[in-house]
mmCIF file of C-alpha atoms in Angstrom:
data_model
loop_
_atom_site.group_PDB
_atom_site.id
_atom_site.type_symbol
_atom_site.label_atom_id
_atom_site.label_comp_id
_atom_site.label_asym_id
_atom_site.label_seq_id
_atom_site.Cartn_x
_atom_site.Cartn_y
_atom_site.Cartn_z
ATOM 1 C CA MET A 1 11.119 12.476 9.390
ATOM 2 C CA VAL A 2 8.475 15.207 9.850
ATOM 3 C CA ASN A 3 8.540 15.652 6.076
ATOM 4 C CA PHE A 4 7.997 11.958 5.582
ATOM 5 C CA ILE A 5 5.111 11.679 8.057
ATOM 6 C CA TRP A 6 3.423 14.769 6.659
ATOM 7 C CA LEU A 7 3.655 13.489 3.099
ATOM 8 C CA PHE A 8 2.542 10.027 4.170
ATOM 9 C CA PHE A 9 -0.559 11.355 5.961
ATOM 10 C CA ILE A 10 -1.700 13.355 2.963
ATOM 11 C CA VAL A 11 -0.799 10.985 0.138
ATOM 12 C CA SER A 12 -1.988 7.782 1.814
ATOM 13 C CA GLY A 13 -5.167 9.508 2.978
ATOM 14 C CA VAL A 14 -6.054 10.793 -0.478
ATOM 15 C CA ILE A 15 -5.272 7.476 -2.179
ATOM 16 C CA PHE A 16 -7.218 5.514 0.417
ATOM 17 C CA ALA A 17 -10.230 7.784 0.031
ATOM 18 C CA ALA A 18 -10.035 7.550 -3.767
ATOM 19 C CA VAL A 19 -9.834 3.756 -3.736
ATOM 20 C CA ASN A 20 -12.811 3.533 -1.394
ATOM 21 C CA GLY A 21 -14.855 5.950 -3.435
ATOM 22 C CA ASN A 22 -15.158 8.720 -0.887
ATOM 23 C CA ILE A 23 -12.817 11.287 -2.352
ATOM 24 C CA ASP A 24 -15.323 13.981 -1.365
ATOM 25 C CA THR A 25 -14.271 13.663 2.271
ATOM 26 C CA VAL A 26 -10.730 14.797 1.460
ATOM 27 C CA THR A 27 -11.587 18.368 0.495
ATOM 28 C CA GLU A 28 -13.803 18.827 3.518
ATOM 29 C CA ALA A 29 -11.190 17.247 5.812
ATOM 30 C CA ALA A 30 -8.436 19.505 4.464
ATOM 31 C CA PHE A 31 -10.367 22.703 5.137
ATOM 32 C CA ASP A 32 -11.566 21.352 8.455
ATOM 33 C CA GLY A 33 -7.989 20.697 9.485
ATOM 34 C CA ALA A 34 -6.885 24.170 8.419
ATOM 35 C CA LYS A 35 -9.684 25.659 10.479
ATOM 36 C CA THR A 36 -8.683 23.602 13.522
ATOM 37 C CA GLY A 37 -5.098 24.805 13.141
ATOM 38 C CA VAL A 38 -6.144 28.438 13.231
ATOM 39 C CA THR A 39 -8.648 27.888 16.048
ATOM 40 C CA VAL A 40 -6.034 26.167 18.200
ATOM 41 C CA SER A 41 -3.458 28.891 17.500
ATOM 42 C CA PHE A 42 -5.917 31.611 18.450
ATOM 43 C CA GLY A 43 -6.944 29.650 21.510
ATOM 44 C CA LEU A 44 -3.321 29.787 22.568
ATOM 45 C CA ILE A 45 -3.254 33.584 22.508
ATOM 46 C CA SER A 46 -4.974 34.123 25.864
ATOM 47 C CA ILE A 47 -2.887 31.461 27.611
ATOM 48 C CA LEU A 48 0.361 32.703 26.098
ATOM 49 C CA VAL A 49 -0.307 36.358 26.848
ATOM 50 C CA MET A 50 -1.210 35.672 30.457
ATOM 51 C CA TRP A 51 1.592 33.256 31.305
ATOM 52 C CA LEU A 52 4.310 35.134 29.451
ATOM 53 C CA GLY A 53 3.300 38.181 31.495
ATOM 54 C CA ILE A 54 3.513 36.301 34.792
ATOM 55 C CA MET A 55 6.766 34.659 33.736
ATOM 56 C CA LYS A 56 8.290 38.053 32.968
ATOM 57 C CA ILE A 57 7.499 39.158 36.520
ATOM 58 C CA ALA A 58 9.141 35.982 37.839
ATOM 59 C CA GLU A 59 12.174 36.625 35.655
ATOM 60 C CA ASP A 60 12.518 40.273 36.729
ATOM 61 C CA ALA A 61 12.225 39.253 40.382
ATOM 62 C CA GLY A 62 15.080 36.768 39.948
ATOM 63 C CA LEU A 63 12.812 33.816 40.721
ATOM 64 C CA LEU A 64 13.733 31.917 37.582
ATOM 65 C CA LYS A 65 17.406 32.234 38.394
ATOM 66 C CA LYS A 66 16.730 30.844 41.871
ATOM 67 C CA LEU A 67 14.815 27.921 40.417
ATOM 68 C CA GLY A 68 17.709 27.303 38.063
ATOM 69 C CA ILE A 69 20.237 27.255 40.885
ATOM 70 C CA LEU A 70 18.056 24.973 42.993
ATOM 71 C CA LEU A 71 17.745 22.328 40.305
ATOM 72 C CA GLY A 72 20.983 23.112 38.491
ATOM 73 C CA PRO A 73 22.545 19.657 38.684
ATOM 74 C CA ILE A 74 19.609 18.033 36.845
ATOM 75 C CA ILE A 75 19.729 20.711 34.157
ATOM 76 C CA ARG A 76 23.484 20.428 33.717
ATOM 77 C CA PHE A 77 23.098 16.698 33.233
ATOM 78 C CA LEU A 78 20.248 16.999 30.706
ATOM 79 C CA PHE A 79 21.504 20.123 28.936
ATOM 80 C CA PRO A 80 25.290 20.017 29.060
ATOM 81 C CA ASP A 81 25.629 22.590 26.262
ATOM 82 C CA VAL A 82 23.555 25.318 27.922
ATOM 83 C CA PRO A 83 25.866 27.690 29.822
ATOM 84 C CA LYS A 84 25.409 28.002 33.568
ATOM 85 C CA ASN A 85 23.234 30.992 34.530
ATOM 86 C CA HIS A 86 21.713 31.222 31.054
ATOM 87 C CA PRO A 87 18.103 32.505 31.177
ATOM 88 C CA ALA A 88 16.952 29.365 29.314
ATOM 89 C CA ILE A 89 17.572 27.320 32.461
ATOM 90 C CA GLY A 90 14.917 29.067 34.552
ATOM 91 C CA TYR A 91 12.341 28.610 31.796
ATOM 92 C CA ILE A 92 13.257 24.962 31.296
ATOM 93 C CA MET A 93 12.817 24.453 35.031
ATOM 94 C CA SER A 94 9.421 26.105 35.152
ATOM 95 C CA ASN A 95 8.316 24.193 32.077
ATOM 96 C CA MET A 96 9.263 20.914 33.739
ATOM 97 C CA SER A 97 7.614 21.882 37.034
ATOM 98 C CA ALA A 98 4.366 22.852 35.293
ATOM 99 C CA ASN A 99 4.375 19.554 33.399
ATOM 100 C CA ILE A 100 5.007 17.522 36.518
ATOM 101 C CA LEU A 101 2.146 19.256 38.322
ATOM 102 C CA GLY A 102 -0.105 18.593 35.349
ATOM 103 C CA LEU A 103 -0.626 22.278 34.558
ATOM 104 C CA GLY A 104 -0.562 21.702 30.804
ATOM 105 C CA ASN A 105 -1.885 25.190 30.209
ATOM 106 C CA ALA A 106 1.026 26.816 31.947
ATOM 107 C CA ALA A 107 3.648 24.416 30.635
ATOM 108 C CA THR A 108 3.251 25.403 26.976
ATOM 109 C CA PRO A 109 4.145 29.114 27.285
ATOM 110 C CA MET A 110 7.110 28.290 29.497
ATOM 111 C CA GLY A 111 8.299 25.655 27.050
ATOM 112 C CA ILE A 112 8.004 28.138 24.192
ATOM 113 C CA LYS A 113 9.920 30.738 26.186
ATOM 114 C CA ALA A 114 12.625 28.168 26.940
ATOM 115 C CA MET A 115 12.816 27.326 23.225
ATOM 116 C CA GLN A 116 13.193 31.036 22.385
ATOM 117 C CA GLU A 117 16.103 31.282 24.800
ATOM 118 C CA LEU A 118 17.685 28.118 23.366
ATOM 119 C CA GLN A 119 17.247 29.532 19.870
ATOM 120 C CA LYS A 120 19.567 32.404 20.881
ATOM 121 C CA LEU A 121 22.289 29.809 21.495
ATOM 122 C CA ASN A 122 21.536 27.893 18.311
ATOM 123 C CA PRO A 123 24.066 28.370 15.489
ATOM 124 C CA ASP A 124 21.678 27.116 12.755
ATOM 125 C CA LYS A 125 18.337 28.924 13.226
ATOM 126 C CA ASP A 126 16.499 26.529 10.891
ATOM 127 C CA LYS A 127 17.552 23.346 12.607
ATOM 128 C CA ALA A 128 16.749 22.177 16.111
ATOM 129 C CA SER A 129 19.772 22.103 18.410
ATOM 130 C CA PRO A 130 20.422 19.073 20.646
ATOM 131 C CA ALA A 131 19.223 21.063 23.671
ATOM 132 C CA MET A 132 15.933 21.770 21.877
ATOM 133 C CA CYS A 133 15.520 18.107 21.038
ATOM 134 C CA THR A 134 16.116 17.189 24.681
ATOM 135 C CA LEU A 135 13.542 19.716 25.879
ATOM 136 C CA LEU A 136 11.043 18.407 23.366
ATOM 137 C CA ALA A 137 11.754 14.805 24.358
ATOM 138 C CA ILE A 138 11.092 15.611 28.007
ATOM 139 C CA ASN A 139 7.870 17.379 27.065
ATOM 140 C CA THR A 140 6.473 14.684 24.817
ATOM 141 C CA ALA A 141 7.320 11.993 27.347
ATOM 142 C CA SER A 142 5.507 14.321 29.770
ATOM 143 C CA ILE A 143 6.431 13.501 33.329
ATOM 144 C CA THR A 144 3.020 13.585 35.015
ATOM 145 C CA LEU A 145 2.540 13.433 38.757
ATOM 146 C CA ILE A 146 -1.216 13.900 38.785
ATOM 147 C CA PRO A 147 -3.273 13.044 35.684
ATOM 148 C CA THR A 148 -6.041 15.448 36.678
ATOM 149 C CA THR A 149 -8.136 15.181 33.513
ATOM 150 C CA LEU A 150 -8.234 11.400 33.615
ATOM 151 C CA ILE A 151 -9.166 11.319 37.292
ATOM 152 C CA ALA A 152 -12.031 13.692 36.535
ATOM 153 C CA ILE A 153 -13.286 11.507 33.670
ATOM 154 C CA ARG A 154 -13.081 8.353 35.783
ATOM 155 C CA LEU A 155 -14.955 10.110 38.563
ATOM 156 C CA ASN A 156 -17.621 11.039 36.025
ATOM 157 C CA PHE A 157 -18.160 7.421 35.105
ATOM 158 C CA ASN A 158 -18.498 6.355 38.744
ATOM 159 C CA SER A 159 -15.165 4.662 39.266
ATOM 160 C CA ALA A 160 -14.833 2.979 42.657
ATOM 161 C CA ASN A 161 -11.362 4.456 42.920
ATOM 162 C CA PRO A 162 -10.754 7.200 40.343
ATOM 163 C CA ALA A 163 -7.220 7.892 41.562
ATOM 164 C CA GLU A 164 -6.016 4.284 41.403
ATOM 165 C CA ILE A 165 -4.287 5.060 38.103
ATOM 166 C CA VAL A 166 -1.952 7.613 39.690
ATOM 167 C CA GLY A 167 0.604 4.924 40.506
ATOM 168 C CA THR A 168 0.483 3.178 37.136
ATOM 169 C CA THR A 169 0.595 6.503 35.301
ATOM 170 C CA LEU A 170 3.600 7.596 37.312
ATOM 171 C CA PHE A 171 5.360 4.332 36.534
ATOM 172 C CA ALA A 172 4.626 4.521 32.800
ATOM 173 C CA THR A 173 5.623 8.171 32.628
ATOM 174 C CA ILE A 174 8.938 7.530 34.399
ATOM 175 C CA ILE A 175 9.760 4.653 32.052
ATOM 176 C CA SER A 176 8.889 6.638 28.925
ATOM 177 C CA THR A 177 10.822 9.684 30.117
ATOM 178 C CA ALA A 178 13.841 7.532 30.899
ATOM 179 C CA ALA A 179 13.588 5.991 27.435
ATOM 180 C CA ALA A 180 13.394 9.454 25.871
ATOM 181 C CA ILE A 181 16.458 10.661 27.795
ATOM 182 C CA LEU A 182 18.448 7.549 26.921
ATOM 183 C CA LEU A 183 17.643 7.777 23.215
ATOM 184 C CA ASP A 184 18.344 11.499 23.276
ATOM 185 C CA ARG A 185 21.763 10.753 24.778
ATOM 186 C CA TYR A 186 22.392 8.195 22.092
ATOM 187 C CA TYR A 187 21.556 10.618 19.286
ATOM 188 C CA ARG A 188 23.679 13.322 20.853
ATOM 189 C CA PHE A 189 26.513 10.849 20.997
ATOM 190 C CA VAL A 190 26.322 9.637 17.408
ATOM 191 C CA SER A 191 24.941 12.580 15.472
ATOM 192 C CA SER A 192 26.980 15.503 16.665
ATOM 193 C CA LYS A 193 30.443 16.631 17.299
ATOM 194 C CA PRO A 194 29.422 19.212 19.876
ATOM 195 C CA PRO A 195 30.919 22.644 19.204
ATOM 196 C CA LYS A 196 32.884 23.381 22.348
ATOM 197 C CA SER A 197 31.909 27.013 22.569
ATOM 198 C CA LYS A 198 31.513 28.649 25.927
ATOM 199 C CA GLY A 199 28.589 31.042 25.901
ATOM 200 C CA MET B 1 -5.851 10.689 48.654
ATOM 201 C CA LEU B 2 -8.222 11.890 45.982
ATOM 202 C CA SER B 3 -9.191 14.999 47.925
ATOM 203 C CA VAL B 4 -5.530 15.898 48.413
ATOM 204 C CA ILE B 5 -4.920 15.540 44.685
ATOM 205 C CA THR B 6 -7.909 17.644 43.690
ATOM 206 C CA ALA B 7 -6.903 20.246 46.264
ATOM 207 C CA ILE B 8 -3.370 20.456 44.867
ATOM 208 C CA SER B 9 -4.540 20.835 41.298
ATOM 209 C CA SER B 10 -7.083 23.517 42.096
ATOM 210 C CA TRP B 11 -4.699 25.480 44.333
ATOM 211 C CA ALA B 12 -1.512 25.276 42.244
ATOM 212 C CA ILE B 13 -2.267 28.060 39.776
ATOM 213 C CA PRO B 14 -3.882 30.518 42.235
ATOM 214 C CA VAL B 15 -0.878 30.098 44.544
ATOM 215 C CA VAL B 16 1.539 30.776 41.678
ATOM 216 C CA LEU B 17 -0.515 33.801 40.611
ATOM 217 C CA VAL B 18 -0.292 35.310 44.088
ATOM 218 C CA PHE B 19 3.212 34.268 45.023
ATOM 219 C CA ILE B 20 5.096 35.536 41.952
ATOM 220 C CA PRO B 21 3.733 39.126 41.957
ATOM 221 C CA LEU B 22 3.960 39.391 45.764
ATOM 222 C CA TYR B 23 7.564 38.219 45.848
ATOM 223 C CA ALA B 24 8.409 40.475 42.901
ATOM 224 C CA SER B 25 6.946 43.570 44.498
ATOM 225 C CA TYR B 26 8.911 42.763 47.650
ATOM 226 C CA LYS B 27 11.951 42.782 45.322
ATOM 227 C CA LYS B 28 10.847 46.243 44.083
ATOM 228 C CA VAL B 29 9.860 45.016 40.622
ATOM 229 C CA PRO B 30 7.170 47.194 38.965
ATOM 230 C CA VAL B 31 4.828 44.198 38.649
ATOM 231 C CA TYR B 32 2.187 45.524 36.281
ATOM 232 C CA GLU B 33 4.754 47.011 33.894
ATOM 233 C CA SER B 34 6.688 43.746 33.894
ATOM 234 C CA PHE B 35 3.525 41.786 33.180
ATOM 235 C CA VAL B 36 2.589 43.923 30.194
ATOM 236 C CA ASP B 37 6.147 43.843 28.914
ATOM 237 C CA GLY B 38 6.246 40.043 28.959
ATOM 238 C CA ALA B 39 2.679 39.558 27.776
ATOM 239 C CA LYS B 40 3.097 41.537 24.569
ATOM 240 C CA ASP B 41 5.075 38.642 23.071
ATOM 241 C CA GLY B 42 2.116 36.297 23.503
ATOM 242 C CA PHE B 43 0.134 37.387 20.477
ATOM 243 C CA ASP B 44 3.088 37.297 18.067
ATOM 244 C CA THR B 45 4.072 33.880 19.298
ATOM 245 C CA ALA B 46 0.588 32.472 18.771
ATOM 246 C CA VAL B 47 0.395 33.961 15.274
ATOM 247 C CA ARG B 48 3.810 32.567 14.383
ATOM 248 C CA ILE B 49 2.519 29.070 15.146
ATOM 249 C CA ILE B 50 -0.398 29.271 12.679
ATOM 250 C CA PRO B 51 1.332 28.036 9.474
ATOM 251 C CA HIS B 52 2.911 25.112 11.312
ATOM 252 C CA LEU B 53 -0.293 24.091 13.026
ATOM 253 C CA VAL B 54 -2.444 24.478 9.903
ATOM 254 C CA GLY B 55 -0.011 22.352 7.904
ATOM 255 C CA MET B 56 -0.021 19.597 10.482
ATOM 256 C CA MET B 57 -3.765 19.677 11.142
ATOM 257 C CA VAL B 58 -4.615 19.461 7.428
ATOM 258 C CA ALA B 59 -2.487 16.338 7.046
ATOM 259 C CA ILE B 60 -3.855 14.706 10.207
ATOM 260 C CA SER B 61 -7.426 15.552 9.266
ATOM 261 C CA ILE B 62 -7.090 13.969 5.806
ATOM 262 C CA PHE B 63 -5.364 10.936 7.296
ATOM 263 C CA ARG B 64 -8.159 10.396 9.809
ATOM 264 C CA SER B 65 -11.298 11.134 7.856
ATOM 265 C CA SER B 66 -10.215 9.228 4.749
ATOM 266 C CA GLY B 67 -10.354 6.073 6.854
ATOM 267 C CA MET B 68 -6.656 5.421 6.368
ATOM 268 C CA MET B 69 -5.925 5.632 10.085
ATOM 269 C CA ASP B 70 -8.627 3.111 11.010
ATOM 270 C CA PHE B 71 -7.364 0.857 8.251
ATOM 271 C CA LEU B 72 -3.851 0.926 9.713
ATOM 272 C CA ILE B 73 -5.168 0.294 13.206
ATOM 273 C CA GLY B 74 -7.174 -2.728 12.026
ATOM 274 C CA PHE B 75 -4.061 -3.996 10.326
ATOM 275 C CA VAL B 76 -1.872 -4.096 13.447
ATOM 276 C CA ARG B 77 -4.574 -5.097 15.905
ATOM 277 C CA PRO B 78 -4.311 -8.906 15.518
ATOM 278 C CA LEU B 79 -0.600 -8.629 16.127
ATOM 279 C CA PHE B 80 -1.166 -7.069 19.528
ATOM 280 C CA GLU B 81 -3.894 -9.503 20.489
ATOM 281 C CA GLN B 82 -1.374 -12.280 19.886
ATOM 282 C CA LEU B 83 0.692 -10.694 22.651
ATOM 283 C CA GLY B 84 -2.294 -10.686 25.027
ATOM 284 C CA VAL B 85 -2.900 -6.939 24.869
ATOM 285 C CA PRO B 86 -6.610 -6.106 24.770
ATOM 286 C CA GLY B 87 -7.161 -5.028 21.154
ATOM 287 C CA GLU B 88 -9.559 -2.297 22.199
ATOM 288 C CA VAL B 89 -6.774 -0.113 23.617
ATOM 289 C CA LEU B 90 -4.555 -0.513 20.587
ATOM 290 C CA PRO B 91 -5.874 2.443 18.582
ATOM 291 C CA LEU B 92 -4.594 4.638 21.413
ATOM 292 C CA ALA B 93 -1.013 3.758 20.514
ATOM 293 C CA ILE B 94 -1.514 5.318 17.091
ATOM 294 C CA LEU B 95 -4.001 8.039 18.085
ATOM 295 C CA ARG B 96 -2.120 9.419 21.091
ATOM 296 C CA PRO B 97 0.922 10.961 19.343
ATOM 297 C CA ILE B 98 -1.262 12.356 16.547
ATOM 298 C CA THR B 99 -4.237 13.944 18.247
ATOM 299 C CA GLY B 100 -4.740 14.903 21.875
ATOM 300 C CA ALA B 101 -8.440 15.665 21.582
ATOM 301 C CA GLY B 102 -9.037 12.554 19.478
ATOM 302 C CA SER B 103 -7.287 10.211 21.882
ATOM 303 C CA LEU B 104 -9.022 11.767 24.888
ATOM 304 C CA ALA B 105 -12.369 11.239 23.185
ATOM 305 C CA PHE B 106 -11.420 7.650 22.419
ATOM 306 C CA THR B 107 -10.304 7.004 26.005
ATOM 307 C CA THR B 108 -13.525 8.497 27.327
ATOM 308 C CA GLU B 109 -15.472 6.236 24.979
ATOM 309 C CA LEU B 110 -13.588 3.152 26.221
ATOM 310 C CA ILE B 111 -14.189 4.123 29.855
ATOM 311 C CA LYS B 112 -17.876 4.647 29.112
ATOM 312 C CA GLN B 113 -18.203 1.360 27.262
ATOM 313 C CA PHE B 114 -16.159 -0.948 29.494
ATOM 314 C CA GLY B 115 -16.270 0.959 32.786
ATOM 315 C CA PRO B 116 -13.467 2.911 34.469
ATOM 316 C CA ASP B 117 -12.529 -0.033 36.679
ATOM 317 C CA SER B 118 -12.189 -2.590 33.876
ATOM 318 C CA MET B 119 -8.732 -3.576 32.636
ATOM 319 C CA ILE B 120 -9.380 -1.741 29.375
ATOM 320 C CA GLY B 121 -10.525 1.370 31.249
ATOM 321 C CA ARG B 122 -7.479 1.324 33.492
ATOM 322 C CA ILE B 123 -5.007 0.787 30.658
ATOM 323 C CA ALA B 124 -6.608 3.524 28.565
ATOM 324 C CA SER B 125 -6.517 5.943 31.520
ATOM 325 C CA THR B 126 -2.868 5.161 32.190
ATOM 326 C CA VAL B 127 -1.839 5.506 28.534
ATOM 327 C CA GLN B 128 -3.718 8.779 28.147
ATOM 328 C CA GLY B 129 -2.275 10.164 31.374
ATOM 329 C CA SER B 130 1.328 9.202 30.846
ATOM 330 C CA THR B 131 2.001 10.213 27.230
ATOM 331 C CA ASP B 132 1.570 13.347 25.179
ATOM 332 C CA THR B 133 0.555 14.458 21.709
ATOM 333 C CA THR B 134 4.058 14.420 20.281
ATOM 334 C CA LEU B 135 3.204 15.881 16.875
ATOM 335 C CA TYR B 136 1.309 18.779 18.451
ATOM 336 C CA VAL B 137 4.010 19.585 20.982
ATOM 337 C CA LEU B 138 6.656 19.479 18.266
ATOM 338 C CA THR B 139 4.616 21.692 15.937
ATOM 339 C CA VAL B 140 3.871 24.301 18.597
ATOM 340 C CA TYR B 141 7.320 24.454 20.217
ATOM 341 C CA PHE B 142 9.327 24.448 17.020
ATOM 342 C CA GLY B 143 6.755 26.542 15.151
ATOM 343 C CA ALA B 144 7.034 29.300 17.733
ATOM 344 C CA ILE B 145 10.730 29.779 17.011
ATOM 345 C CA GLY B 146 10.659 28.999 13.303
ATOM 346 C CA ILE B 147 12.542 25.712 13.414
ATOM 347 C CA ARG B 148 11.855 23.704 10.275
ATOM 348 C CA LYS B 149 14.346 20.882 10.592
ATOM 349 C CA ALA B 150 13.324 18.925 13.662
ATOM 350 C CA GLY B 151 16.559 16.953 13.895
ATOM 351 C CA TYR B 152 16.130 13.708 15.798
ATOM 352 C CA ALA B 153 13.414 15.156 18.055
ATOM 353 C CA LEU B 154 10.480 13.393 16.411
ATOM 354 C CA LYS B 155 12.126 9.988 16.514
ATOM 355 C CA VAL B 156 12.831 10.369 20.211
ATOM 356 C CA GLY B 157 9.275 11.584 20.872
ATOM 357 C CA LEU B 158 7.589 8.761 18.990
ATOM 358 C CA PHE B 159 9.887 6.169 20.504
ATOM 359 C CA SER B 160 9.103 7.339 24.015
ATOM 360 C CA ASP B 161 5.371 7.269 23.203
ATOM 361 C CA LEU B 162 5.748 3.647 22.177
ATOM 362 C CA VAL B 163 7.716 2.791 25.304
ATOM 363 C CA GLY B 164 5.154 4.668 27.418
ATOM 364 C CA PHE B 165 2.320 2.722 25.823
ATOM 365 C CA ALA B 166 4.038 -0.614 26.401
ATOM 366 C CA ALA B 167 4.941 0.323 29.982
ATOM 367 C CA ALA B 168 1.346 1.380 30.681
ATOM 368 C CA VAL B 169 -0.071 -1.897 29.359
ATOM 369 C CA ILE B 170 2.450 -4.023 31.233
ATOM 370 C CA VAL B 171 2.171 -2.219 34.563
ATOM 371 C CA CYS B 172 -1.642 -2.301 34.448
ATOM 372 C CA MET B 173 -1.739 -6.016 33.646
ATOM 373 C CA PHE B 174 0.703 -6.564 36.511
ATOM 374 C CA VAL B 175 -0.922 -4.315 39.128
ATOM 375 C CA PHE B 176 -4.599 -4.887 38.320
ATOM 376 C CA GLY B 177 -4.324 -8.309 36.666
#
């Protein structure tokens, strides 16, 4: 599906520009996009370096394990194929906590770290495992408790009650997360005969 | 309410930054050495993401600036208006999964134009706050570990974006309507 969307974006964009006589925009857009990709990646360096450092301290202190034990039942439900006490669990937990608190900056490195741990359990290194898909689903549905950025913008434009969207956002985020988990379950059910290996 | 929320979001990270090293040193962890040890992965990880992100950004950039995206949005807009959804918020449904910065800019524009306390402003705020840039998250997370076959992850992500959008519109019309 990623292949399809990627191809569709490029091909339809180029054809549309050609038909409308502004093919010149395509070249500029392509290089612009490439530049953005590199800029964003480099922008991630500082965040990744800092948070991966802090997370390593948390891991060495046994904090991640504690977090994993505390919220174990939720994890076991969402990630049935990740062995108990696996390091991935602590990272998944901290990724989810950072997301819920709206600390987008901190959530990304923890999510990446969780993915790296899940990759160690993955038999086919090219293809996303069900656990990875679940983690991604939870992240894209993004359980948000406090939409900080939006509150700030609303405040900027003199809203009478900038935080009035907290409730509606919470509702929408819960519904979309539930939908993601349900569909994830469905795909797990139909698409895989889970290998019953105990890690 | 608002002051509590702002307090939480400005205190969360400082508290984490103090608590983790303090607790660790109580547990006799050499904190600075641990930090450096973990941090050295950061650069490699960011570099590993570059090809994935460049590939995706090139495609999205062409799709947007060619006018194709606006064309698609104009195409589906009447359909939504039939359902009573304010057409102005519709582009968000397509923008949100594709570009985080783009959809934030669009939301800001809507809030500026119609006011933060209008129905359109409230729906846009709720949509923006409750969903995420699925394509970006997928590219970064899977790019970092070299996954090329995304499995069913994208379908689930896009589906939940759609559900999130619909839920945001419905709950806003219900609560503020």
